[in-house]
Amino acid sequence: MTRVIFMCGPSGAGKTTYARRLEGAGMVRLSFDGHLWARGIRSGEVPAIVRDEVRDLLRTQLAALLGAGQAVVLDFSFWSRAMRSEWRALAAEHGTTPETIYLATDRRTVLARIEDRRGADADDFPVDLQTAAGYVDRFEVPTPEEGPLTIVVEGEEFAVTRRAPGVYDYHWLNHRHGGYGFSSATSDHSPVDGLGHVDGIRDFLRAIDPETGFIEDDDE
């Protein structure tokens, strides 16, 4: 099956750096900012008509690439569930279930990176700080109920899956020894929201012994 990855996170989260690694491994990277840059748009608010034109072009490109059996990484923000659903439906038309990689970079780091942007190229697209802060605050963090999900916290990657209603498994993909992670459950079997998953991973990482890579007194 052809692979599609959604890079997910606000501007400054580190999506393009991650997507470039996937591109280097053979995936085709599609980017809104790349198309805007090519049209001479280097900063400021993008007119809605231009954004719609670029979106339609990217949809056409994605469909063609999937039809040709290419693996694709979409280097977008995917800030809303509605946006993710729209593109997931397009991938489904080609028999593909997208994987979402959410970079849970903290707000301070995101805004510091945005402030340092100088518009050197399409990967350094300037964004007004107030606008960037609004993106962060309105961001709808993905959940495993939407589809396959990996959450990246401080460089550590966790595949998050729902085992049963309110029960989740977190598999630490880049753990030094492999095969490690944790599980959690809500008392009333209610679903956990996206930020709840991020907070759970942060709490878990804080409990890890940096020398052993495991939680102290863990039998693993």
C-alpha positions as CSV (number, residue, x, y, z in Angstrom):
1,M,0.0,0.0,0.0
2,T,1.3,3.5,-0.8
3,R,2.3,5.5,2.2
4,V,1.1,9.0,3.1
5,I,2.4,10.9,6.1
6,F,0.7,14.1,7.5
7,M,3.3,16.3,9.2
8,C,1.2,18.0,11.9
9,G,2.1,21.0,14.1
10,P,2.1,24.8,14.1
11,S,4.7,26.9,12.2
12,G,8.0,26.5,14.0
13,A,7.3,23.1,15.4
14,G,10.0,21.4,13.3
15,K,7.8,19.8,10.7
16,T,10.0,20.6,7.7
17,T,13.2,19.3,9.3
18,Y,11.4,16.0,10.0
19,A,9.8,15.9,6.5
20,R,13.2,16.6,4.9
21,R,14.6,13.4,6.5
22,L,11.7,11.5,5.0
23,E,12.3,13.1,1.7
24,G,15.9,12.0,1.9
25,A,14.7,8.5,2.5
26,G,12.8,8.5,-0.8
27,M,9.4,10.0,0.0
28,V,8.0,12.9,-2.2
29,R,7.5,16.1,-0.1
30,L,4.6,18.4,-0.9
31,S,4.5,21.8,0.8
32,F,2.2,24.8,0.8
33,D,5.1,27.2,1.6
34,G,7.1,25.9,-1.4
35,H,4.3,26.8,-3.8
36,L,3.7,30.2,-2.2
37,W,7.4,31.0,-2.4
38,A,7.4,30.0,-6.1
39,R,4.5,32.5,-6.6
40,G,6.6,35.3,-5.1
41,I,4.7,35.3,-1.8
42,R,7.4,35.7,0.8
43,S,5.6,37.0,3.9
44,G,2.3,38.3,5.3
45,E,-1.2,37.0,5.1
46,V,-1.9,34.8,2.1
47,P,-5.0,35.8,0.1
48,A,-7.7,33.2,0.4
49,I,-8.0,32.8,-3.4
50,V,-4.3,32.0,-3.6
51,R,-4.4,29.5,-0.8
52,D,-7.4,27.8,-2.4
53,E,-5.5,27.6,-5.8
54,V,-2.4,26.1,-4.1
55,R,-4.6,23.6,-2.1
56,D,-6.3,22.5,-5.4
57,L,-2.9,22.1,-7.1
58,L,-1.5,20.1,-4.1
59,R,-4.6,17.8,-4.2
60,T,-4.0,17.2,-7.9
61,Q,-0.3,16.4,-7.3
62,L,-1.1,14.1,-4.4
63,A,-3.7,12.2,-6.4
64,A,-1.2,11.8,-9.3
65,L,1.6,10.6,-7.0
66,L,-0.6,8.1,-5.2
67,G,-1.8,6.8,-8.6
68,A,1.8,6.3,-9.5
69,G,2.5,4.4,-6.3
70,Q,4.7,7.0,-4.7
71,A,5.2,7.5,-1.0
72,V,4.3,11.1,0.0
73,V,4.9,13.3,3.0
74,L,2.6,16.3,3.2
75,D,4.5,19.1,4.9
76,F,1.4,21.1,5.9
77,S,0.3,22.3,9.4
78,F,-2.8,20.1,9.5
79,W,-4.0,22.3,12.3
80,S,-7.6,21.2,12.4
81,R,-9.5,17.9,12.5
82,A,-11.5,19.1,9.5
83,M,-8.4,19.7,7.4
84,R,-7.0,16.3,8.4
85,S,-10.3,14.6,7.5
86,E,-10.4,16.4,4.1
87,W,-7.0,15.1,3.1
88,R,-7.5,11.7,4.7
89,A,-10.6,11.3,2.5
90,L,-8.6,12.1,-0.6
91,A,-5.9,9.5,0.3
92,A,-8.7,6.9,1.0
93,E,-9.8,7.3,-2.6
94,H,-6.5,5.8,-3.6
95,G,-6.6,3.0,-1.0
96,T,-4.3,4.7,1.5
97,T,-4.6,5.3,5.2
98,P,-2.4,8.3,6.2
99,E,-0.2,8.3,9.2
100,T,-0.1,11.5,11.2
101,I,3.1,12.7,12.9
102,Y,2.4,15.4,15.4
103,L,5.4,17.4,16.7
104,A,4.4,18.5,20.2
105,T,6.9,21.3,20.4
106,D,6.3,23.6,23.4
107,R,4.9,27.1,22.7
108,R,8.0,29.0,23.8
109,T,10.2,27.1,21.5
110,V,7.8,27.5,18.6
111,L,7.5,31.3,19.0
112,A,11.3,31.7,19.5
113,R,11.9,29.9,16.2
114,I,9.3,32.0,14.4
115,E,11.0,35.2,15.7
116,D,14.3,34.0,14.3
117,R,13.0,33.5,10.8
118,R,14.4,35.9,8.2
119,G,12.7,34.7,5.0
120,A,15.8,33.1,3.5
121,D,13.8,30.5,1.6
122,A,10.5,28.7,1.5
123,D,11.4,26.7,4.6
124,D,12.1,30.0,6.5
125,F,8.7,31.6,5.7
126,P,8.2,34.6,8.0
127,V,5.1,34.6,10.2
128,D,3.9,37.5,12.4
129,L,4.4,36.6,16.1
130,Q,0.9,37.4,17.0
131,T,-0.4,35.3,14.2
132,A,1.9,32.5,15.1
133,A,0.7,32.6,18.7
134,G,-2.9,32.4,17.5
135,Y,-2.0,29.3,15.4
136,V,-0.6,27.6,18.5
137,D,-3.5,28.5,20.8
138,R,-6.1,27.3,18.3
139,F,-4.3,24.2,17.2
140,E,-6.5,21.0,17.4
141,V,-4.1,18.3,18.5
142,P,-4.8,14.9,16.7
143,T,-5.9,11.8,18.5
144,P,-5.6,8.1,17.6
145,E,-9.3,8.0,17.0
146,E,-8.6,9.9,13.8
147,G,-6.2,7.3,12.4
148,P,-2.6,6.1,12.9
149,L,-0.7,8.6,15.1
150,T,2.8,9.2,16.2
151,I,3.5,12.0,18.7
152,V,7.0,13.5,19.0
153,V,7.9,15.0,22.3
154,E,11.4,16.4,22.9
155,G,12.7,14.3,20.0
156,E,11.1,11.1,21.4
157,E,8.6,9.3,19.1
158,F,5.6,7.5,20.5
159,A,3.0,5.5,18.4
160,V,-0.3,6.1,20.2
161,T,-3.0,3.5,19.7
162,R,-6.4,3.0,21.3
163,R,-6.7,-0.6,22.7
164,A,-10.2,-0.2,24.0
165,P,-12.5,2.7,24.9
166,G,-10.5,4.9,27.2
167,V,-7.4,2.6,27.1
168,Y,-4.3,3.6,25.2
169,D,-0.9,2.2,24.5
170,Y,2.2,4.3,23.9
171,H,5.0,2.5,22.0
172,W,8.3,4.3,22.3
173,L,9.5,4.0,18.7
174,N,13.1,5.3,19.1
175,H,13.9,4.0,22.6
176,R,17.5,2.9,22.7
177,H,16.6,-0.7,23.5
178,G,13.3,-0.9,21.6
179,G,10.1,-2.5,22.7
180,Y,9.4,-0.1,25.5
181,G,6.5,2.2,26.4
182,F,3.5,2.5,28.7
183,S,-0.3,2.3,28.8
184,S,-3.0,4.4,30.4
185,A,-6.7,4.2,31.0
186,T,-9.4,6.7,32.0
187,S,-11.6,5.8,34.9
188,D,-14.9,6.2,32.9
189,H,-13.7,4.9,29.5
190,S,-13.9,8.3,28.0
191,P,-11.6,9.3,25.1
192,V,-8.4,11.3,25.9
193,D,-8.0,14.5,24.0
194,G,-4.9,15.3,22.1
195,L,-3.3,17.4,24.8
196,G,-4.0,14.7,27.3
197,H,-1.8,12.3,25.2
198,V,1.0,14.8,25.0
199,D,0.9,15.5,28.8
200,G,0.9,11.7,29.5
201,I,4.0,11.3,27.4
202,R,5.7,14.3,29.0
203,D,5.0,12.8,32.5
204,F,6.3,9.4,31.4
205,L,9.6,11.0,30.1
206,R,10.1,12.9,33.3
207,A,10.1,9.6,35.2
208,I,12.7,8.0,33.0
209,D,16.2,7.4,34.4
210,P,18.6,9.0,31.9
211,E,21.3,6.5,32.6
212,T,19.2,3.3,32.0
213,G,16.5,4.6,29.7
214,F,13.8,3.0,31.9
215,I,11.6,4.1,34.8
216,E,13.4,3.4,38.1
217,D,12.5,0.0,39.6
218,D,10.9,-1.0,36.3
219,D,11.3,-4.7,35.7
220,E,11.9,-4.2,31.9
